[in-house]
PDB file of C-alpha atoms in Angstrom:
ATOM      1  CA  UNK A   1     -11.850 -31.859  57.921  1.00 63.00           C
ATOM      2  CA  UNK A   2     -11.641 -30.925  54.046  1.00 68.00           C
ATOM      3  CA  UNK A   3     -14.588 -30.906  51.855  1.00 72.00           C
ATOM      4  CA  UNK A   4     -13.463 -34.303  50.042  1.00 68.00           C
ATOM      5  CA  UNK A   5     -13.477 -36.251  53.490  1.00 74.00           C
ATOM      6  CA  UNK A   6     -17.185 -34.676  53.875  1.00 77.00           C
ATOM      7  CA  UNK A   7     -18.063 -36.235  51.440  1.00 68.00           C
ATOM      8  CA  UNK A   8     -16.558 -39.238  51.803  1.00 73.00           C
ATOM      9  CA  UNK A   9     -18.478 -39.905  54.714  1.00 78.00           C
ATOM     10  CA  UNK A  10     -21.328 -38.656  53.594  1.00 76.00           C
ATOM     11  CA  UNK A  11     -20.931 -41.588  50.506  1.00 69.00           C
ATOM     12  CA  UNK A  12     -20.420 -44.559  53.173  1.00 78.00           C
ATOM     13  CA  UNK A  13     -23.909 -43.997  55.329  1.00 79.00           C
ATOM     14  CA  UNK A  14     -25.644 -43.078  52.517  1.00 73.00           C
ATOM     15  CA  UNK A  15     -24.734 -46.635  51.207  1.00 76.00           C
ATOM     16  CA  UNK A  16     -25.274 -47.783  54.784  1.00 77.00           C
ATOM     17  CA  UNK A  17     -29.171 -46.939  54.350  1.00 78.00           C
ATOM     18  CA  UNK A  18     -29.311 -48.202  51.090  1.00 71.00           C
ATOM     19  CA  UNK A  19     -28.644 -51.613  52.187  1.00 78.00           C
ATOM     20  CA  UNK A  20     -31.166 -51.194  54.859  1.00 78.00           C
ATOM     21  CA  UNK A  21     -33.804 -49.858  52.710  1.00 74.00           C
ATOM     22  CA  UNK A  22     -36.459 -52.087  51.761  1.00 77.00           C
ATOM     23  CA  UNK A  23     -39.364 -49.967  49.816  1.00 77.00           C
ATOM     24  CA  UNK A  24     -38.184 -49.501  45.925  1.00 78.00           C
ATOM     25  CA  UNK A  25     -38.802 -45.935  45.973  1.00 76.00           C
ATOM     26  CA  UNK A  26     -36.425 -45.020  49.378  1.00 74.00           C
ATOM     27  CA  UNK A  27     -34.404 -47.075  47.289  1.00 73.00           C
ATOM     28  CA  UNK A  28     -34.665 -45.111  44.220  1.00 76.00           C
ATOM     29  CA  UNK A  29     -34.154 -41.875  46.676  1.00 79.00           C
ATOM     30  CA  UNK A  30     -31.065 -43.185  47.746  1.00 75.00           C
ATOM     31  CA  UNK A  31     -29.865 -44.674  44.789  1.00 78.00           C
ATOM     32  CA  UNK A  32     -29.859 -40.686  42.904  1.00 76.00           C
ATOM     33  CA  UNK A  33     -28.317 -39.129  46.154  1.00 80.00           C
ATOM     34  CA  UNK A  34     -25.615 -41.372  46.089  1.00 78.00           C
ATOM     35  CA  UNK A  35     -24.674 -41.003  42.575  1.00 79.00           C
ATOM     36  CA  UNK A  36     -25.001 -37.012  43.191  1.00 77.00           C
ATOM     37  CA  UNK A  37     -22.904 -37.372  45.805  1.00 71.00           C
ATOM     38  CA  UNK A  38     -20.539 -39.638  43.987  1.00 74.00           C
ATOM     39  CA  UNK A  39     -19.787 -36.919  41.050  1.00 74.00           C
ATOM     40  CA  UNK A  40     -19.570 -34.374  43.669  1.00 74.00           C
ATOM     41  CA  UNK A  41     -16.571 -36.392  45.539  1.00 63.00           C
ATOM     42  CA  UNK A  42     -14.856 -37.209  42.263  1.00 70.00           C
ATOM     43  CA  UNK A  43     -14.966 -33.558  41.025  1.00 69.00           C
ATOM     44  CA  UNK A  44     -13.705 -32.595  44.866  1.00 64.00           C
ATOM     45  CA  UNK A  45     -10.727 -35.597  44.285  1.00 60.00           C
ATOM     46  CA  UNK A  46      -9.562 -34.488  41.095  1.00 55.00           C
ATOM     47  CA  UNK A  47      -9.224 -30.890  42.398  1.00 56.00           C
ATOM     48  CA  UNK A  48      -7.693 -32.056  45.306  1.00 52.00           C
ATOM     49  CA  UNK A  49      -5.109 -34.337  43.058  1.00 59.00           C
ATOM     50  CA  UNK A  50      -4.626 -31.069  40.518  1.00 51.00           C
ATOM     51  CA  UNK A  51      -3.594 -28.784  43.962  1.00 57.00           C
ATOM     52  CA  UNK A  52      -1.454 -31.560  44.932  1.00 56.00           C
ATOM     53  CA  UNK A  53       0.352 -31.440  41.622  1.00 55.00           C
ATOM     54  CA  UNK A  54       0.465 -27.803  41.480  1.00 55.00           C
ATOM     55  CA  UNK A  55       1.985 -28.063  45.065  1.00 57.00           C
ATOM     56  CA  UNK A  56       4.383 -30.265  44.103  1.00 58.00           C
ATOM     57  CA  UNK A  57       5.178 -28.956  40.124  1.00 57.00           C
ATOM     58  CA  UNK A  58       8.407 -27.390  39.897  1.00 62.00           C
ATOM     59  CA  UNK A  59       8.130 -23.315  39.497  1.00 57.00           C
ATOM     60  CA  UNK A  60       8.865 -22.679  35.542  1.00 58.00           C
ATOM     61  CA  UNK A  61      12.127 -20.718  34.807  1.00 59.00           C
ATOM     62  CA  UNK A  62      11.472 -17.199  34.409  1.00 55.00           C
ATOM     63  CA  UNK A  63      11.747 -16.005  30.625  1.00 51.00           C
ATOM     64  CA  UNK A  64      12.533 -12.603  29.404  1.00 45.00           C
ATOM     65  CA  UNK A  65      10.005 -10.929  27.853  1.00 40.00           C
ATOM     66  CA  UNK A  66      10.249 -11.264  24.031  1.00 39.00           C
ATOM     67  CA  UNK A  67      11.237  -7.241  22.772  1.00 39.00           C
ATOM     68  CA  UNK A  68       8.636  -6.539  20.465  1.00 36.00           C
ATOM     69  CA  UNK A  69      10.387  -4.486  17.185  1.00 38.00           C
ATOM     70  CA  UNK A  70      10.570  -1.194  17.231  1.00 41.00           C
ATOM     71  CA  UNK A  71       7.919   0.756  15.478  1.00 36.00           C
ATOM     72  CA  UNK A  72       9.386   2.240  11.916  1.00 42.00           C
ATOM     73  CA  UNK A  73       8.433   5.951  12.700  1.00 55.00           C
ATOM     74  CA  UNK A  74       7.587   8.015   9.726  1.00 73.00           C
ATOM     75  CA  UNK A  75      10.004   8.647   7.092  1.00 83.00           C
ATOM     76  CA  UNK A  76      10.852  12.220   5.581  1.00 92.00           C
ATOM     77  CA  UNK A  77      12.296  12.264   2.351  1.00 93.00           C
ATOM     78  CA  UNK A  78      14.210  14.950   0.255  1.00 92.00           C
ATOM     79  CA  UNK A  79      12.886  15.128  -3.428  1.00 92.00           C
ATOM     80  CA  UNK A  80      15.607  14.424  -6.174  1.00 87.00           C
ATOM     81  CA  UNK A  81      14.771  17.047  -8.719  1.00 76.00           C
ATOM     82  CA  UNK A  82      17.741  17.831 -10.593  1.00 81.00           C
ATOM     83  CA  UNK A  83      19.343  14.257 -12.538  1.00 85.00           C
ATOM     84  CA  UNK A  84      20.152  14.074 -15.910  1.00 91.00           C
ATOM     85  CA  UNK A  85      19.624  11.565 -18.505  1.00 93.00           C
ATOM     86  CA  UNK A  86      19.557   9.989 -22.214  1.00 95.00           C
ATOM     87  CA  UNK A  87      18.057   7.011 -23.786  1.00 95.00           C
ATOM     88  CA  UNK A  88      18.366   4.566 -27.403  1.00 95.00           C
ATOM     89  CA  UNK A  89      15.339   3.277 -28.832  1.00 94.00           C
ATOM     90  CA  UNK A  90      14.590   0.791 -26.225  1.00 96.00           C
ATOM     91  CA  UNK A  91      15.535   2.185 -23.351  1.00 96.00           C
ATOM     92  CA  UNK A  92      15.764   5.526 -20.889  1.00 96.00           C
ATOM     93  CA  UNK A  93      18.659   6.077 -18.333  1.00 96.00           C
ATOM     94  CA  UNK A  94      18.218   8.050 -15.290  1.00 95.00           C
ATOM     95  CA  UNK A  95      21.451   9.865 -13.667  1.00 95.00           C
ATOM     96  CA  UNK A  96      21.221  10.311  -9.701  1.00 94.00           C
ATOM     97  CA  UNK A  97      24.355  11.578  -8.715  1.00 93.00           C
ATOM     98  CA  UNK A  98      24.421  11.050  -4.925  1.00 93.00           C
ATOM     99  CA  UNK A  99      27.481   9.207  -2.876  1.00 93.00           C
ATOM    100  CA  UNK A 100      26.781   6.916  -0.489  1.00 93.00           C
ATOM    101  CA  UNK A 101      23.441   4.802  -1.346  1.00 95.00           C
ATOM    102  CA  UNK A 102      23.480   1.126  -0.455  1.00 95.00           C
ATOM    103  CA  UNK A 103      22.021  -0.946  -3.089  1.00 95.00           C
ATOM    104  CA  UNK A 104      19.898  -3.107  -0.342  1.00 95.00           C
ATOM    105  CA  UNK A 105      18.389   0.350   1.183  1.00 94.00           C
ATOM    106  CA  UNK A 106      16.860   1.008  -2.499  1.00 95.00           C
ATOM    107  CA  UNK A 107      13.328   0.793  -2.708  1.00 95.00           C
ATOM    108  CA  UNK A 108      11.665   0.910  -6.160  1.00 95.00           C
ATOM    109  CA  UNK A 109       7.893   1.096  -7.573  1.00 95.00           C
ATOM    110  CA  UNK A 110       7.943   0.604 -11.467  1.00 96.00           C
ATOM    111  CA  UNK A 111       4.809   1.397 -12.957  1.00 96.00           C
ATOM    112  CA  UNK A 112       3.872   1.581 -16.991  1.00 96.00           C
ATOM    113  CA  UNK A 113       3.326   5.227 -16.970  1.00 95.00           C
ATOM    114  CA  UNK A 114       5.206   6.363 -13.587  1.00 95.00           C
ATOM    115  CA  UNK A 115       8.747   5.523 -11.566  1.00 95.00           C
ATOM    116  CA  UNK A 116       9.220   6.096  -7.516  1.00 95.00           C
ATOM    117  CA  UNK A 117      12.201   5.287  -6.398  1.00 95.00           C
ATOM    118  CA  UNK A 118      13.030   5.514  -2.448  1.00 95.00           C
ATOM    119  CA  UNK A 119      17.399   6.125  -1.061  1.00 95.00           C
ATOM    120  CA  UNK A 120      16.661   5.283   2.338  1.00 95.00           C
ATOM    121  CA  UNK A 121      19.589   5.867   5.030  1.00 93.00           C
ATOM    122  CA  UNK A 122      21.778   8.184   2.494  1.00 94.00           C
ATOM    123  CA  UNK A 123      24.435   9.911   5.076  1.00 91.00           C
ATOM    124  CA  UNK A 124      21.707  10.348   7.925  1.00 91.00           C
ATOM    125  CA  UNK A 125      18.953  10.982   5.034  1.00 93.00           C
ATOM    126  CA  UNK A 126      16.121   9.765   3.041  1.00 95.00           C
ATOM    127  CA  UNK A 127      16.112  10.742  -0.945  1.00 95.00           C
ATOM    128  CA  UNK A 128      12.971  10.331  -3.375  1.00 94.00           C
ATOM    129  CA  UNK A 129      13.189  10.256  -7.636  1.00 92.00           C
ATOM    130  CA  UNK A 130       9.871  10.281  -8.640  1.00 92.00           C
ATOM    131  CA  UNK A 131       8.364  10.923 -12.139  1.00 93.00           C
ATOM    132  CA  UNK A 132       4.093  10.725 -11.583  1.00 93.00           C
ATOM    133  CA  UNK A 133       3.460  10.720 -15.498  1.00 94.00           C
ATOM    134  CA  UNK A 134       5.972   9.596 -17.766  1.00 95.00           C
ATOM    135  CA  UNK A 135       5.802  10.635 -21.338  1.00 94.00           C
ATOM    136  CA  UNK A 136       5.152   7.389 -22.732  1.00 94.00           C
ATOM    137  CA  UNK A 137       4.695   3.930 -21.124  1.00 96.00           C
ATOM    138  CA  UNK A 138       7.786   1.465 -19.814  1.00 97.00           C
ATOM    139  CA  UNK A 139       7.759  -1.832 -18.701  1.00 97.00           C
ATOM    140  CA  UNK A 140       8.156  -2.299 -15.170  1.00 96.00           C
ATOM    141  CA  UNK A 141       9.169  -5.965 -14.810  1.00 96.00           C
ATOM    142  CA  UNK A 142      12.489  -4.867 -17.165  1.00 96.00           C
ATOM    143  CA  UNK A 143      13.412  -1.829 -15.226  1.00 97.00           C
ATOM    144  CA  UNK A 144      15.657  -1.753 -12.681  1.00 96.00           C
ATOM    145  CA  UNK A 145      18.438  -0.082 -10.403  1.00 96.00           C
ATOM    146  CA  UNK A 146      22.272   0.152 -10.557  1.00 96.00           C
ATOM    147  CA  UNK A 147      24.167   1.674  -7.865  1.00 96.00           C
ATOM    148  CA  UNK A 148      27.523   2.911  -8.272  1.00 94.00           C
ATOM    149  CA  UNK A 149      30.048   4.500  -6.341  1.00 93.00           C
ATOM    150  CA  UNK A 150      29.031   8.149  -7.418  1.00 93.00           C
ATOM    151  CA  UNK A 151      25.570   7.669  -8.669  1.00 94.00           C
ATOM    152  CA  UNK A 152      22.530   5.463  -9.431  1.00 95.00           C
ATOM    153  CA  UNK A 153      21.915   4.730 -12.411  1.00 96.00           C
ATOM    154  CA  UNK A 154      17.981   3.931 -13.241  1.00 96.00           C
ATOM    155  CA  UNK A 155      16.784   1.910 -16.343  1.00 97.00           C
ATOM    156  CA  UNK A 156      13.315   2.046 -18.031  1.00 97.00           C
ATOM    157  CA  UNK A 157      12.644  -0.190 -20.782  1.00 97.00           C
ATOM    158  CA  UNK A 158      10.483   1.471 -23.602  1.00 96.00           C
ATOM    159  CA  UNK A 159       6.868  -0.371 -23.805  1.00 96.00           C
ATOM    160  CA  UNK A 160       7.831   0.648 -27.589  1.00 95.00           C
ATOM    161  CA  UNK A 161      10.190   1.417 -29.824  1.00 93.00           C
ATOM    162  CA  UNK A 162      11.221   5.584 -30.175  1.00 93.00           C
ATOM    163  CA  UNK A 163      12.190   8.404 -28.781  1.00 93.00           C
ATOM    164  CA  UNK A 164      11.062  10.382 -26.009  1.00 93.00           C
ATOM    165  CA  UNK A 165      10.733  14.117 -26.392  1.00 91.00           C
ATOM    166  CA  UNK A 166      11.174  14.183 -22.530  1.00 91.00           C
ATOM    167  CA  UNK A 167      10.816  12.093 -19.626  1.00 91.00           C
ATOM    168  CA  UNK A 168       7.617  13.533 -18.569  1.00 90.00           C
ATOM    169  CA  UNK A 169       3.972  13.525 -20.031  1.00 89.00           C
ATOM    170  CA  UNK A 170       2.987  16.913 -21.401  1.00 80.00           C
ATOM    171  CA  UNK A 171      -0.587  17.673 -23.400  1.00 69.00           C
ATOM    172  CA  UNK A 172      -0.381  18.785 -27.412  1.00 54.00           C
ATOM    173  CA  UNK A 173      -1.961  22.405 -26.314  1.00 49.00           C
ATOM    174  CA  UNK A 174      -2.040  22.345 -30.077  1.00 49.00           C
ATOM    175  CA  UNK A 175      -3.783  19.320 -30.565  1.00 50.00           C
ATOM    176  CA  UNK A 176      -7.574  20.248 -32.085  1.00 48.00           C
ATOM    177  CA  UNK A 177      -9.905  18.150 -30.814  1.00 48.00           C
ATOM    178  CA  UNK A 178     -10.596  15.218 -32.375  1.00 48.00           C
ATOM    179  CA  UNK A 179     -14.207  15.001 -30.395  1.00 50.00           C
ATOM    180  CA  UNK A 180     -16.838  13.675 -33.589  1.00 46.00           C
ATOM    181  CA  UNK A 181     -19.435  14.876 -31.006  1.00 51.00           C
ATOM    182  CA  UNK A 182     -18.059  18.736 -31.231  1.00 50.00           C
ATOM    183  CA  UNK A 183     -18.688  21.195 -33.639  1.00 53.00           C
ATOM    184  CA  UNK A 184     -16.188  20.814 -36.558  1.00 51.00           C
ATOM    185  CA  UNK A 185     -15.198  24.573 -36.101  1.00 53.00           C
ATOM    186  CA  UNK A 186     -14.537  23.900 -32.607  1.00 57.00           C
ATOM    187  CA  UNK A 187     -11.481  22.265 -32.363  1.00 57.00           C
ATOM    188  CA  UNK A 188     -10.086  25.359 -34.884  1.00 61.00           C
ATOM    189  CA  UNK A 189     -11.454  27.657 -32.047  1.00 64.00           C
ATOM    190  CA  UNK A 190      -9.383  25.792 -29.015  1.00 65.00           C
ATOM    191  CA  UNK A 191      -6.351  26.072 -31.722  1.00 65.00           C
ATOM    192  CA  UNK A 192      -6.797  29.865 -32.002  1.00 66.00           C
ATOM    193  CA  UNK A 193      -7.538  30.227 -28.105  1.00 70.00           C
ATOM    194  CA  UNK A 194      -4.210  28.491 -27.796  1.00 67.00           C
ATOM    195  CA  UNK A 195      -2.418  30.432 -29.992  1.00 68.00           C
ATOM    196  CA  UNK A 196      -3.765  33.223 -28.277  1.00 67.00           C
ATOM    197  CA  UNK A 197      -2.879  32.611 -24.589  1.00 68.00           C
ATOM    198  CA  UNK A 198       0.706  31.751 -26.143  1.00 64.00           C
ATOM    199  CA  UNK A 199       1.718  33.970 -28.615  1.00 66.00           C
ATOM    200  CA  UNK A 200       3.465  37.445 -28.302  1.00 70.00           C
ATOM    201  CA  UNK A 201       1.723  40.779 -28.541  1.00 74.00           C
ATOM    202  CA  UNK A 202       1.742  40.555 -32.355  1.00 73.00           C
ATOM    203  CA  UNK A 203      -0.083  37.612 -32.503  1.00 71.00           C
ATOM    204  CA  UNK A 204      -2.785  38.331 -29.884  1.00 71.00           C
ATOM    205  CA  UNK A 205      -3.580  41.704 -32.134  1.00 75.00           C
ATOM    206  CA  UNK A 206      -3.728  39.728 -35.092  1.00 77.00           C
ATOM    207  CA  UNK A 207      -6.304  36.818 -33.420  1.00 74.00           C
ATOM    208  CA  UNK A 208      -7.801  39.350 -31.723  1.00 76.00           C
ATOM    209  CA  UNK A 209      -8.645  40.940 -34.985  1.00 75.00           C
ATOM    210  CA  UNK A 210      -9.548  37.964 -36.987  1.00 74.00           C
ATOM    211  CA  UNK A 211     -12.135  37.246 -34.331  1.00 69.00           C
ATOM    212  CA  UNK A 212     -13.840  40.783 -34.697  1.00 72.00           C
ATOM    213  CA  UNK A 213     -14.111  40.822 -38.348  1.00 69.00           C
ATOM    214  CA  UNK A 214     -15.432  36.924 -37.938  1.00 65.00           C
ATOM    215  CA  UNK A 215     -18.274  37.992 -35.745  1.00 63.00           C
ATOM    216  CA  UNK A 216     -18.789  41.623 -38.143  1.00 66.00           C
ATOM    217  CA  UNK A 217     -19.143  39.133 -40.988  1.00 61.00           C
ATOM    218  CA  UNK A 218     -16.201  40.466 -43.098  1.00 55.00           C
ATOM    219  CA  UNK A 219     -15.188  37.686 -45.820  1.00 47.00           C
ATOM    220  CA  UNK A 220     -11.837  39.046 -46.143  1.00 46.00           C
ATOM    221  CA  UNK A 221      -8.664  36.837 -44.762  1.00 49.00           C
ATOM    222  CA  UNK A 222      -8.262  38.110 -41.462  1.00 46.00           C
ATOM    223  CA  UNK A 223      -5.422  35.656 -41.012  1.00 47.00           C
ATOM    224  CA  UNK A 224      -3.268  36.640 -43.245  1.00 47.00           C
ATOM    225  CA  UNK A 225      -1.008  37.662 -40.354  1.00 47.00           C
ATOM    226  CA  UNK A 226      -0.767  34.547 -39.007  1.00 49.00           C
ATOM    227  CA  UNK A 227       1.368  33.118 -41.984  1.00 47.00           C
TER     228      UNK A 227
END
């Protein structure tokens, strides 16, 4: 006998006494264990129904497992260092001659002061241009990439009007410093140090020199040389 037939049973005496019962509080008794034992047969039915259905259900059609894409495993790159190029006022062109680049496998980051641009599937390889500083500042939503048959050709458009002394950024070592905090004679001293670490064996005697006689307190041009 199954649990659901228990307590169907159990349901019928126990409303058996509770028509014989005459004091209110058996009544009461009865009353609760009934209802208790009226949730417990419905909870037991629907089970019994769900099982039933389940039973019953036709099995689902097996599906093949959905293939999950495959990972993108790091990427190597070769770095691009020899290109050539030219520019106008308004704009710089970058020569990468290299056969075989698809123009929907090129992958570019335009920045105002730096350009990385990515070949991807090249022949079997990976190729990188990439310029960290650039000597003066583009603007990145006007750049872009051609690809040709023989070469890509990159554009930068000039954030200003000019020319560019070179593609990349490179500090005035012969700049003084312009530092109002500094000693005035300062800035002359980083221009001499300069000088110094740059100029031939002629010049480094003649610095050299013009230092000594600075510290010895001589008042005569030391510098002459330097003319």
């Amino acid at each position: 006998m199954s649990a659901a037939e228990e307590l169907r049973l159990e349901l019928d005496e126990l409303r058996q006494l509770e028509g014989l019962a005459k004091r209110p509080r058996v009544q009461s008794l009865l009353a609760n264990e009934i209802r208790n034992v009226e949730a417990k047969f419905a909870m037991s039915d629907c089970d019994v129904r769900w099982q039933l259905a389940k039973a019953t259900a036709p099995a689902p059609e097996p599906q093949a497992a959905a293939s999950a894409p495959p990972a993108r495993p790091g990427l190597n790159y070769v770095t691009l260092g020899s290109f050539s190029w030219d520019q106008d006022t308004d704009k710089i062109r970058i020569y990468v001659f290299l056969e075989g680049v698809e123009q929907e496998k090129v992958e570019t980051d335009f920045k105002p002061m730096s350009v990385d641009i990515k070949l991807h599937d090249v022949k079997g390889k990976n190729y990188r241009c990439a310029i960290p500083k650039l000597n003066k500042e583009i603007v990145p939503e006007k750049c872009k990439v051609l690809v040709k048959p023989s070469k890509v050709v990159i554009t930068l458009c000039k954030a200003s009007k000019g020319n560019w002394v070179d593609l990349y950024y490179k500090e005035d070592k012969f700049k003084p410093s312009m530092d109002k905090e500094k000693d005035p004679m300062s800035g002359i001293m980083d221009l001499m140090k300069n000088m110094y670490e740059e100029g031939d064996e002629d010049m480094k005697r003649t610095i050299a020199k013009a230092w000594s006689d600075a510290r010895s307190g001589k008042t005569t041009d030391s510098l002459t040389g330097l003319r």
